[in-house]
Amino acid sequence: MNRPIDSPGWMRILTSARAGIERGSRTISISDPTETERRLLIGVTGKHRDTDVARIRVALADLDAYFTVAHGMDLTETITSVTGAAPRDRRAEAEIRQIAVAVIRTAAERSRHHGSLWYDAWLDKLTTSGGLTRLVTEGRNLTDICTALDALPADDEPLPAFAERVLGDTKALANGRTRSLLMSALAAWSGMTPPRGAEAERDLLEWAGVVPDDLASQVLVLNVPAEGGLVGRWLTEAAAVGIPMRITLHQLRLAPLVVDARELFVTENPAILREAARALGPDCPPLICTEGFPSAAAHRLLAAGDTANIHWRNDFDWTGLRICATALQRYPRATPWRMSAGDYRETEAGIELNGSEAACPWDDELTDAMRTRGRAVMEERLMPRLLADLADRAALRLLDVVLRITPACELEEFKLADYRPSRLVKAEPVRFSGTVRRHFDEPVEDRICQVVGVGGGVDERLRSLLIERGRQWDSRSLRVEDDPPTDPSPPPLPPPPVGVARRAADAEEPHGRFGTEYFLIEPPPGPDLVADRSLYFIPAVTEQG
């Protein structure tokens, strides 16, 4: 009895039969059969086929019966003998895979993140998309990924060091399947789009506190003075002339510094910083640009200014809300800057709002407003208002001058918190310089009014002193409006007043938005006081010693 392998015509027939068995089919088709294949299949089926037949269909049961009778081997044994491999039991294999997937998922649900919306959604997507099945096929699991996620966020730790500490292998997260799974998990956690390219992956890793490259991690700044070391001097010198700078995480690690500012403004888009540098130059308050997600370098710099009040803003999109919420949680001294529902509604809408919705812990109405409108608003559309805010803060520099020439207010006991001489003041005699200088030909003491006013949290003794001094003014042309005087016959105020100081809380202008109570100085029209801006602010002051 000839073995089937002795006839070369069986190879394609049996290969097709094996595929049919594996996919659970009952029949197979041989297209464009050769003369040998046609004759063999006629022998199996007992049905004649013309020589020009295009396709011959045959039942697997007929093949099995034929080989059993003719050769003493069933179809499976014959396939194994001819092709060298037995048909796979796909159904049994699928059952085994399902069990393995369930085991992997159960293990993943032991993660500390289980129960978080992002984590459970990520795990569900990985299951339904076949990701867990592919892991089983590759002989992998989620153990390393879950271990890494449970150790995050890190504290600006180099990626190889993190991988060694957590997984025992410096290259465990360098590339490959484990890295791609980590990226997809971090994208779900952060609300970002899954990264494409090295730069996007670096942003995502730095968001989680892991630094793949401390030279590539950078932060863009304008007018952020600092103390300590070479980098601190660079920043201070650049701030003196209003030049933007890029600082790397590597530099911040090699030359630690302390940010020397009471306030830090944080913006997302470089266009805001570029325009602030052009319009305000050295008078712009300290401004940090994150260029999207804050880098490890940005966080390191912000941490170096831990006594500064941070005014934070992002784009009005779901990712921007998540970034801002994370920043407010990370930095206790941070407050939103122009991130209210009112700011959103007052700005012209932009592109379609995409992505998963984000909560807004600082303004319950903002999420509803964005969902209803369905449009994102990029930071650039708020450019005029943001620059106006920064310009208002730039006017604070003039107050350094005023406080230096007000001995009548008995300010010798007090000083500005974080006080520095303004860059608008020359050493001796005290005069304005730059664009304001041309208005004054004599020492400033002879031409500018005295100033009264306080900031939030100020010593009550000084507050009372300034208000009382303002009410009793008899040698300067300035009056103070505060609470109505209880004295029915207060001392008369000498006309004409040069300026009026009043509470910001009572003013129509929303200058209390930065979280500090300010008094406004509003010089009236006329030659008595000429300057670039009509509003000056009195910053917070503290008792010396």
Coordinates of C-alpha atoms in Angstrom, one line a residue:
M1 CA 0.0 0.0 0.0
N2 CA 1.5 3.3 -1.1
R3 CA 1.8 6.0 1.5
P4 CA 0.1 9.3 0.6
I5 CA 3.5 11.1 0.8
D6 CA 4.6 9.1 -2.2
S7 CA 2.2 11.2 -4.4
P8 CA 3.2 14.9 -4.5
G9 CA -0.3 15.9 -5.4
W10 CA -1.4 15.4 -1.8
M11 CA 0.7 18.3 -0.3
R12 CA -1.6 21.2 -1.2
I13 CA -4.7 19.2 -0.4
L14 CA -3.5 18.1 3.0
T15 CA -2.2 21.6 3.9
S16 CA -5.6 23.0 3.0
A17 CA -7.2 20.3 5.1
R18 CA -5.1 21.2 8.1
A19 CA -6.1 24.9 7.8
G20 CA -9.7 23.8 7.6
I21 CA -9.5 21.7 10.7
E22 CA -7.8 24.5 12.6
R23 CA -10.5 27.0 11.7
G24 CA -13.3 24.5 12.3
S25 CA -14.5 24.2 8.7
R26 CA -16.3 21.1 7.3
T27 CA -15.1 21.5 3.7
I28 CA -12.1 22.8 1.8
S29 CA -11.7 24.1 -1.7
I30 CA -8.8 23.6 -4.0
S31 CA -8.7 26.3 -6.7
D32 CA -7.1 25.8 -10.1
P33 CA -6.3 22.1 -9.3
T34 CA -3.5 20.5 -11.2
E35 CA -4.2 17.3 -13.2
T36 CA -2.7 15.2 -10.4
E37 CA -4.8 17.0 -7.8
R38 CA -7.9 16.6 -9.9
R39 CA -7.4 12.9 -10.3
L40 CA -6.7 12.4 -6.5
L41 CA -9.9 14.3 -5.5
I42 CA -12.0 12.3 -8.0
G43 CA -10.7 9.2 -6.3
V44 CA -11.7 10.7 -2.9
T45 CA -15.2 11.8 -3.8
G46 CA -16.0 9.3 -6.6
K47 CA -17.3 12.2 -8.7
H48 CA -15.9 13.1 -12.1
R49 CA -14.4 16.6 -12.6
D50 CA -13.7 18.1 -16.0
T51 CA -10.1 19.0 -16.9
D52 CA -11.0 22.7 -17.0
V53 CA -12.6 22.8 -13.6
A54 CA -11.7 26.0 -11.7
R55 CA -12.4 24.8 -8.1
I56 CA -13.0 21.5 -6.4
R57 CA -14.8 21.3 -3.1
V58 CA -14.3 18.3 -0.8
A59 CA -15.6 17.4 2.6
L60 CA -13.1 16.8 5.3
A61 CA -15.1 13.8 6.4
D62 CA -14.6 12.3 2.9
L63 CA -10.9 12.8 3.2
D64 CA -10.8 11.2 6.6
A65 CA -12.8 8.2 5.4
Y66 CA -10.6 7.8 2.3
F67 CA -7.3 7.9 4.2
T68 CA -8.6 5.5 6.8
V69 CA -9.7 2.9 4.3
A70 CA -6.9 3.4 1.7
H71 CA -3.9 4.0 3.9
G72 CA -4.8 2.9 7.4
M73 CA -4.4 6.4 8.9
D74 CA -7.1 9.0 9.7
L75 CA -6.9 12.5 8.3
T76 CA -5.1 14.0 11.3
E77 CA -2.4 11.3 11.2
T78 CA -2.0 11.7 7.4
I79 CA -1.7 15.5 7.7
T80 CA 1.0 15.0 10.3
S81 CA 2.9 12.5 8.1
V82 CA 2.8 14.6 5.0
T83 CA 3.1 18.2 6.2
G84 CA 5.3 17.4 9.3
A85 CA 2.9 19.2 11.7
A86 CA -0.4 18.1 13.3
P87 CA -3.4 20.4 13.1
R88 CA -3.7 22.7 16.1
D89 CA -6.7 22.5 18.3
R90 CA -7.7 26.1 18.0
R91 CA -10.7 25.8 20.3
A92 CA -8.7 24.3 23.1
E93 CA -6.0 26.9 22.6
A94 CA -8.5 29.7 22.8
E95 CA -9.9 28.3 26.0
I96 CA -6.3 28.2 27.4
R97 CA -5.7 31.8 26.3
Q98 CA -8.9 32.9 28.0
I99 CA -7.8 31.4 31.2
A100 CA -4.4 33.0 30.9
V101 CA -5.9 36.4 30.1
A102 CA -8.1 36.1 33.2
V103 CA -5.1 35.3 35.3
I104 CA -3.2 38.3 34.0
R105 CA -6.2 40.6 34.6
T106 CA -6.7 39.4 38.1
A107 CA -3.1 40.0 38.9
A108 CA -3.3 43.5 37.3
E109 CA -6.3 44.3 39.5
R110 CA -4.1 44.0 42.6
S111 CA -2.4 47.3 41.6
R112 CA -2.9 50.3 43.9
H113 CA -4.4 52.0 40.9
H114 CA -7.3 49.5 40.6
G115 CA -10.5 51.4 41.1
S116 CA -9.2 54.6 39.5
L117 CA -11.3 55.4 36.4
W118 CA -8.2 55.8 34.1
Y119 CA -6.7 52.5 35.2
D120 CA -9.8 50.4 34.9
A121 CA -10.6 52.0 31.5
W122 CA -7.0 51.3 30.3
L123 CA -7.2 47.7 31.5
D124 CA -10.6 47.2 29.8
K125 CA -9.3 48.6 26.6
L126 CA -6.3 46.4 26.8
T127 CA -8.6 43.4 27.2
T128 CA -11.1 44.1 24.5
S129 CA -8.5 45.2 22.0
G130 CA -6.7 41.9 22.3
G131 CA -3.7 43.4 24.0
L132 CA -3.8 40.9 26.9
T133 CA -4.2 38.0 24.4
R134 CA -1.1 39.1 22.6
L135 CA 0.8 39.2 25.8
V136 CA -0.3 35.6 26.5
T137 CA 0.8 34.6 23.0
E138 CA 4.2 36.2 23.5
G139 CA 4.6 34.6 26.9
R140 CA 4.4 37.9 28.7
N141 CA 2.3 39.4 31.5
L142 CA 1.6 42.8 33.1
T143 CA 3.7 42.3 36.2
D144 CA 6.5 44.7 35.3
I145 CA 4.0 47.3 34.1
C146 CA 1.9 47.2 37.2
T147 CA 5.0 47.3 39.4
A148 CA 6.3 50.3 37.6
L149 CA 2.9 52.1 37.7
D150 CA 2.6 51.4 41.4
A151 CA 6.0 53.2 41.9
L152 CA 4.9 56.3 40.1
P153 CA 5.0 59.2 40.2
A154 CA 8.7 59.4 40.9
D155 CA 10.7 62.4 42.0
D156 CA 12.5 63.4 38.8
E157 CA 14.4 60.2 38.8
P158 CA 16.5 59.1 35.8
L159 CA 14.8 56.4 33.8
P160 CA 17.6 53.8 34.1
A161 CA 17.8 54.4 37.8
F162 CA 14.0 54.1 38.2
A163 CA 14.0 50.8 36.1
E164 CA 16.9 49.4 38.2
R165 CA 15.3 50.3 41.5
V166 CA 11.8 49.1 40.7
L167 CA 12.4 46.2 38.2
G168 CA 16.0 45.3 38.8
D169 CA 17.1 46.0 35.2
T170 CA 18.3 49.4 34.0
K171 CA 17.1 48.6 30.4
A172 CA 13.7 47.2 31.4
L173 CA 11.8 50.3 30.2
A174 CA 14.2 51.4 27.5
N175 CA 12.2 50.0 24.6
G176 CA 10.0 47.1 23.4
R177 CA 6.7 45.9 24.5
T178 CA 7.1 46.8 28.2
R179 CA 7.9 50.4 27.3
S180 CA 4.9 50.7 24.8
L181 CA 2.5 49.3 27.5
L182 CA 3.9 51.8 30.0
M183 CA 3.4 54.7 27.5
S184 CA -0.2 53.6 26.9
A185 CA -0.9 53.4 30.7
L186 CA 0.7 56.9 31.3
A187 CA -1.3 58.4 28.5
A188 CA -4.5 57.1 30.0
W189 CA -3.4 58.3 33.5
S190 CA -2.5 61.8 32.3
G191 CA -5.3 62.2 29.7
M192 CA -2.8 62.8 27.0
T193 CA -2.9 61.3 23.5
P194 CA -0.8 58.2 23.2
P195 CA 2.7 59.5 22.3
R196 CA 4.2 59.3 18.8
G197 CA 7.9 59.9 18.7
A198 CA 10.6 60.4 21.3
E199 CA 9.7 63.9 22.3
A200 CA 6.1 63.0 23.1
E201 CA 7.3 60.0 25.1
R202 CA 9.8 62.2 27.0
D203 CA 7.0 64.6 28.0
L204 CA 4.9 61.8 29.2
L205 CA 7.6 60.2 31.3
E206 CA 8.6 63.5 32.8
W207 CA 4.9 64.0 33.7
A208 CA 5.2 60.9 35.7
G209 CA 8.5 62.1 37.3
V210 CA 10.8 59.9 35.3
V211 CA 13.5 61.6 33.3
P212 CA 14.8 59.9 30.2
D213 CA 17.3 62.7 29.5
D214 CA 18.1 65.6 31.8
L215 CA 19.7 67.6 29.0
A216 CA 16.5 67.3 26.9
S217 CA 14.3 68.3 29.8
Q218 CA 14.1 72.1 29.6
V219 CA 12.1 75.1 30.8
L220 CA 11.6 78.4 29.2
V221 CA 11.6 81.4 31.5
L222 CA 11.4 85.2 31.5
N223 CA 12.6 87.5 34.3
V224 CA 13.0 84.8 36.9
P225 CA 15.8 86.0 39.2
A226 CA 17.6 83.4 41.4
E227 CA 20.3 83.1 43.9
G228 CA 23.0 80.5 44.2
G229 CA 25.6 79.5 41.7
L230 CA 26.3 80.1 38.1
V231 CA 22.8 79.3 36.8
G232 CA 21.2 81.6 39.4
R233 CA 23.5 84.4 38.2
W234 CA 22.5 83.7 34.6
L235 CA 18.8 84.0 35.4
T236 CA 19.2 87.2 37.4
E237 CA 21.3 88.9 34.7
A238 CA 18.9 87.9 32.0
A239 CA 16.0 89.2 34.1
A240 CA 17.7 92.5 34.5
V241 CA 17.4 93.1 30.7
G242 CA 14.3 91.1 30.0
I243 CA 15.9 88.3 28.0
P244 CA 14.1 84.9 27.9
M245 CA 16.2 81.8 28.8
R246 CA 16.1 78.1 28.5
I247 CA 17.4 76.1 31.5
T248 CA 17.9 72.4 31.4
L249 CA 17.3 69.9 34.3
H250 CA 21.0 69.0 34.0
Q251 CA 22.0 72.6 34.8
L252 CA 19.5 72.8 37.7
R253 CA 21.0 69.6 39.2
L254 CA 24.6 70.7 38.8
A255 CA 24.0 74.3 40.1
P256 CA 21.1 74.3 42.6
L257 CA 19.5 77.7 43.0
V258 CA 16.7 79.5 44.9
V259 CA 14.2 81.4 42.9
D260 CA 14.2 85.0 44.2
A261 CA 10.6 86.1 43.5
R262 CA 7.4 86.6 45.5
E263 CA 5.2 85.6 42.5
L264 CA 5.6 83.3 39.5
F265 CA 3.3 83.3 36.6
V266 CA 3.0 80.1 34.6
T267 CA 1.8 79.9 31.0
E268 CA 1.5 76.9 28.6
N269 CA 2.3 78.5 25.3
P270 CA 5.6 80.2 24.2
A271 CA 3.7 82.8 22.2
I272 CA 2.5 84.4 25.5
L273 CA 6.1 84.6 26.9
R274 CA 7.4 85.9 23.6
E275 CA 4.9 88.7 23.5
A276 CA 5.4 89.5 27.2
A277 CA 9.1 89.9 26.5
R278 CA 8.5 92.2 23.6
A279 CA 5.9 94.3 25.3
L280 CA 7.1 94.5 28.9
G281 CA 10.8 93.5 28.7
P282 CA 12.5 93.6 32.1
D283 CA 9.4 94.9 33.8
C284 CA 7.4 91.7 33.1
P285 CA 6.9 89.8 36.3
P286 CA 8.6 86.4 36.6
L287 CA 7.1 84.2 33.9
I288 CA 7.6 80.4 33.3
C289 CA 6.4 78.7 30.1
T290 CA 5.8 74.9 30.3
E291 CA 5.3 74.4 26.6
G292 CA 2.6 71.9 27.2
F293 CA 3.0 69.4 30.0
P294 CA 5.4 70.7 32.6
S295 CA 8.8 69.1 32.2
A296 CA 11.0 67.8 35.1
A297 CA 13.1 71.0 34.6
A298 CA 10.0 73.1 35.1
H299 CA 9.0 71.3 38.3
R300 CA 12.6 71.6 39.6
L301 CA 12.6 75.3 39.0
L302 CA 9.1 75.8 40.6
A303 CA 10.2 73.8 43.6
A304 CA 13.2 76.2 43.9
G305 CA 10.7 79.0 44.5
D306 CA 8.6 77.3 47.2
T307 CA 7.8 80.6 48.9
A308 CA 6.4 82.2 45.8
N309 CA 2.8 82.5 45.0
I310 CA 2.2 80.7 41.7
H311 CA -0.5 81.9 39.2
W312 CA -1.1 79.0 36.9
R313 CA -2.9 78.7 33.6
N314 CA -3.3 76.3 30.6
D315 CA -5.4 76.0 27.5
F316 CA -9.1 75.6 27.9
D317 CA -9.2 72.0 26.8
W318 CA -9.6 68.8 28.8
T319 CA -5.8 68.2 28.9
G320 CA -5.3 71.8 30.1
L321 CA -7.8 71.3 32.9
R322 CA -6.0 68.1 34.0
I323 CA -2.6 69.8 34.0
C324 CA -3.9 72.8 36.0
A325 CA -5.7 70.5 38.5
T326 CA -2.5 68.5 39.0
A327 CA -0.4 71.7 39.4
L328 CA -2.8 73.1 42.1
Q329 CA -2.6 69.8 44.0
R330 CA 1.2 69.7 43.7
Y331 CA 1.9 73.3 44.6
P332 CA -0.1 74.5 47.7
R333 CA 0.7 78.1 46.9
A334 CA -0.7 77.9 43.3
T335 CA -3.9 79.4 42.2
P336 CA -5.6 79.4 38.7
W337 CA -4.9 82.4 36.5
R338 CA -7.7 83.3 34.1
M339 CA -9.0 79.8 34.3
S340 CA -12.6 80.5 35.3
A341 CA -15.9 79.7 33.5
G342 CA -16.3 83.5 33.0
D343 CA -12.9 83.7 31.3
Y344 CA -13.8 80.8 29.1
R345 CA -17.2 82.2 28.1
E346 CA -15.8 85.7 27.4
T347 CA -13.2 84.4 24.9
E348 CA -13.9 83.6 21.3
A349 CA -14.2 79.8 20.8
G350 CA -11.5 77.9 18.9
I351 CA -11.2 74.3 17.7
E352 CA -13.5 71.4 18.5
L353 CA -13.1 70.1 22.0
N354 CA -11.8 66.5 21.8
G355 CA -10.8 63.9 24.3
S356 CA -12.2 62.6 27.6
E357 CA -13.8 65.0 29.9
A358 CA -11.9 66.4 32.9
A359 CA -13.1 67.6 36.3
C360 CA -12.4 71.2 37.4
P361 CA -11.9 71.3 41.2
W362 CA -11.5 75.2 41.3
D363 CA -14.6 76.1 39.3
D364 CA -17.6 73.8 39.2
E365 CA -19.1 75.7 36.2
L366 CA -16.1 75.5 33.9
T367 CA -16.5 71.8 33.0
D368 CA -20.2 72.4 32.3
A369 CA -19.5 75.4 30.2
M370 CA -16.9 73.6 28.1
R371 CA -19.1 70.6 27.6
T372 CA -22.0 72.7 26.5
R373 CA -20.0 74.9 24.1
G374 CA -17.9 71.9 22.8
R375 CA -15.0 74.2 21.8
A376 CA -11.5 74.5 23.1
V377 CA -9.9 77.9 23.7
M378 CA -6.2 78.2 23.3
E379 CA -4.2 80.5 25.4
E380 CA -3.3 82.8 22.6
R381 CA -6.9 83.9 22.3
L382 CA -6.5 85.4 25.8
M383 CA -3.3 87.2 24.9
P384 CA -4.6 90.8 25.5
R385 CA -6.0 90.0 29.0
L386 CA -2.9 88.0 30.0
L387 CA -0.6 90.8 28.9
A388 CA -2.7 93.3 30.8
D389 CA -2.5 91.2 33.9
L390 CA 1.3 91.0 33.6
A391 CA 1.5 94.8 32.8
D392 CA -0.5 95.5 35.9
R393 CA 2.0 93.6 38.0
A394 CA 4.9 95.4 36.2
A395 CA 3.5 98.6 37.7
L396 CA 4.5 97.2 41.2
R397 CA 8.0 98.2 40.4
L398 CA 7.1 101.9 40.7
L399 CA 6.1 101.3 44.3
D400 CA 9.6 100.5 45.3
V401 CA 10.4 104.2 44.4
V402 CA 7.4 105.5 46.3
L403 CA 8.1 103.6 49.5
R404 CA 11.7 104.8 49.4
I405 CA 10.6 108.5 49.5
T406 CA 7.8 108.3 52.1
P407 CA 9.5 109.1 55.5
A408 CA 6.4 111.0 56.5
C409 CA 4.5 107.7 56.7
E410 CA 6.9 106.4 59.3
L411 CA 7.7 103.3 57.2
E412 CA 11.1 103.0 58.7
E413 CA 9.9 100.1 60.9
F414 CA 8.6 98.2 58.0
K415 CA 9.8 96.8 54.7
L416 CA 8.4 95.1 51.7
A417 CA 8.5 91.4 51.8
D418 CA 11.0 90.4 49.2
Y419 CA 11.9 94.1 48.8
R420 CA 14.4 95.1 46.1
P421 CA 15.2 98.5 44.5
S422 CA 13.3 98.9 41.3
R423 CA 15.2 98.7 38.1
L424 CA 13.4 102.0 37.2
V425 CA 15.3 103.8 39.9
K426 CA 18.8 105.3 39.7
A427 CA 20.9 105.3 42.8
E428 CA 21.3 109.1 43.6
P429 CA 19.4 111.2 43.3
V430 CA 16.2 109.1 43.2
R431 CA 14.8 109.6 39.8
F432 CA 12.7 107.6 37.3
S433 CA 14.6 106.3 34.3
G434 CA 13.6 104.9 30.9
T435 CA 10.3 105.8 29.4
V436 CA 9.1 107.5 32.6
R437 CA 12.3 109.5 33.2
R438 CA 11.5 112.2 30.6
H439 CA 8.5 113.4 32.7
F440 CA 10.8 114.4 35.7
D441 CA 13.5 117.1 35.6
E442 CA 13.9 117.4 39.3
P443 CA 14.3 114.9 42.1
V444 CA 11.3 112.7 42.4
E445 CA 10.7 113.7 46.0
D446 CA 9.5 117.1 44.7
R447 CA 7.2 115.8 42.1
I448 CA 5.4 112.6 43.2
C449 CA 2.7 112.1 45.8
Q450 CA 3.1 110.1 48.9
V451 CA 1.4 106.7 48.7
V452 CA -0.9 104.9 51.2
G453 CA -2.2 101.4 51.0
V454 CA -1.6 97.8 52.1
G455 CA -1.6 94.3 50.7
G456 CA -3.3 91.2 52.1
G457 CA -2.0 89.7 55.3
V458 CA -0.2 92.9 56.3
D459 CA 0.5 93.8 59.9
E460 CA -2.6 95.6 61.3
R461 CA -0.5 98.2 63.0
L462 CA 1.0 99.3 59.7
R463 CA -2.4 99.1 58.0
S464 CA -4.0 101.4 60.6
L465 CA -1.0 103.7 60.5
L466 CA -1.2 104.2 56.7
I467 CA -5.0 104.7 56.7
E468 CA -4.8 107.2 59.5
R469 CA -1.9 109.0 58.0
G470 CA -3.8 109.3 54.8
R471 CA -6.9 110.7 56.4
Q472 CA -4.9 113.3 58.3
W473 CA -2.7 114.3 55.3
D474 CA -1.8 118.0 55.6
S475 CA 1.4 118.3 53.6
R476 CA 0.8 116.2 50.5
S477 CA -1.9 116.2 47.9
L478 CA -3.3 112.7 48.4
R479 CA -6.4 111.6 50.1
V480 CA -7.6 108.1 51.1
E481 CA -11.0 106.5 50.6
D482 CA -11.6 103.6 52.9
D483 CA -14.5 102.9 55.3
P484 CA -16.7 106.0 55.9
P485 CA -15.1 108.0 58.7
T486 CA -16.8 107.7 62.1
D487 CA -15.8 111.2 63.0
P488 CA -18.5 113.6 61.8
S489 CA -16.0 116.3 61.2
P490 CA -12.7 114.8 59.8
P491 CA -9.8 117.1 59.1
P492 CA -10.3 118.8 55.7
L493 CA -8.3 117.5 52.8
P494 CA -6.2 120.0 50.9
P495 CA -7.3 120.5 47.4
P496 CA -6.5 119.6 44.7
P497 CA -5.7 115.9 45.3
V498 CA -3.1 114.4 43.2
G499 CA -4.4 110.9 43.5
V500 CA -7.0 108.7 45.2
A501 CA -6.2 105.4 47.0
R502 CA -9.1 103.0 47.6
R503 CA -9.6 99.4 48.3
A504 CA -9.4 97.0 45.3
A505 CA -12.4 95.2 46.8
D506 CA -14.5 98.3 46.3
A507 CA -13.2 99.0 42.8
E508 CA -14.9 98.0 39.6
E509 CA -11.6 96.7 38.2
P510 CA -11.0 93.0 39.0
H511 CA -7.6 93.5 40.4
G512 CA -8.3 91.3 43.5
R513 CA -8.2 88.2 41.3
F514 CA -4.6 87.3 42.4
G515 CA -5.8 86.5 45.9
T516 CA -4.3 89.5 47.6
E517 CA -6.1 92.7 48.8
Y518 CA -4.6 95.7 47.1
F519 CA -5.2 99.4 47.2
L520 CA -5.2 101.2 43.9
I521 CA -3.6 104.6 43.3
E522 CA -5.4 106.4 40.5
P523 CA -3.6 109.6 39.4
P524 CA -6.1 112.0 37.9
P525 CA -5.4 113.8 34.6
G526 CA -3.0 116.7 34.8
P527 CA 0.6 117.5 35.0
D528 CA 1.1 116.8 38.7
L529 CA 1.7 113.1 38.2
V530 CA 2.6 111.7 34.8
A531 CA 3.5 108.1 34.2
D532 CA 3.0 105.3 31.8
R533 CA 0.1 103.6 33.5
S534 CA -2.9 104.9 35.5
L535 CA -3.0 102.2 38.1
Y536 CA -0.4 101.4 40.8
F537 CA -0.6 98.6 43.4
I538 CA 0.7 98.5 46.9
P539 CA 2.1 95.0 47.5
A540 CA 2.0 93.1 50.7
V541 CA 4.3 94.4 53.4
T542 CA 5.5 92.7 56.6
E543 CA 7.0 93.9 59.8
Q544 CA 10.7 94.0 59.9
G545 CA 12.4 91.5 62.2

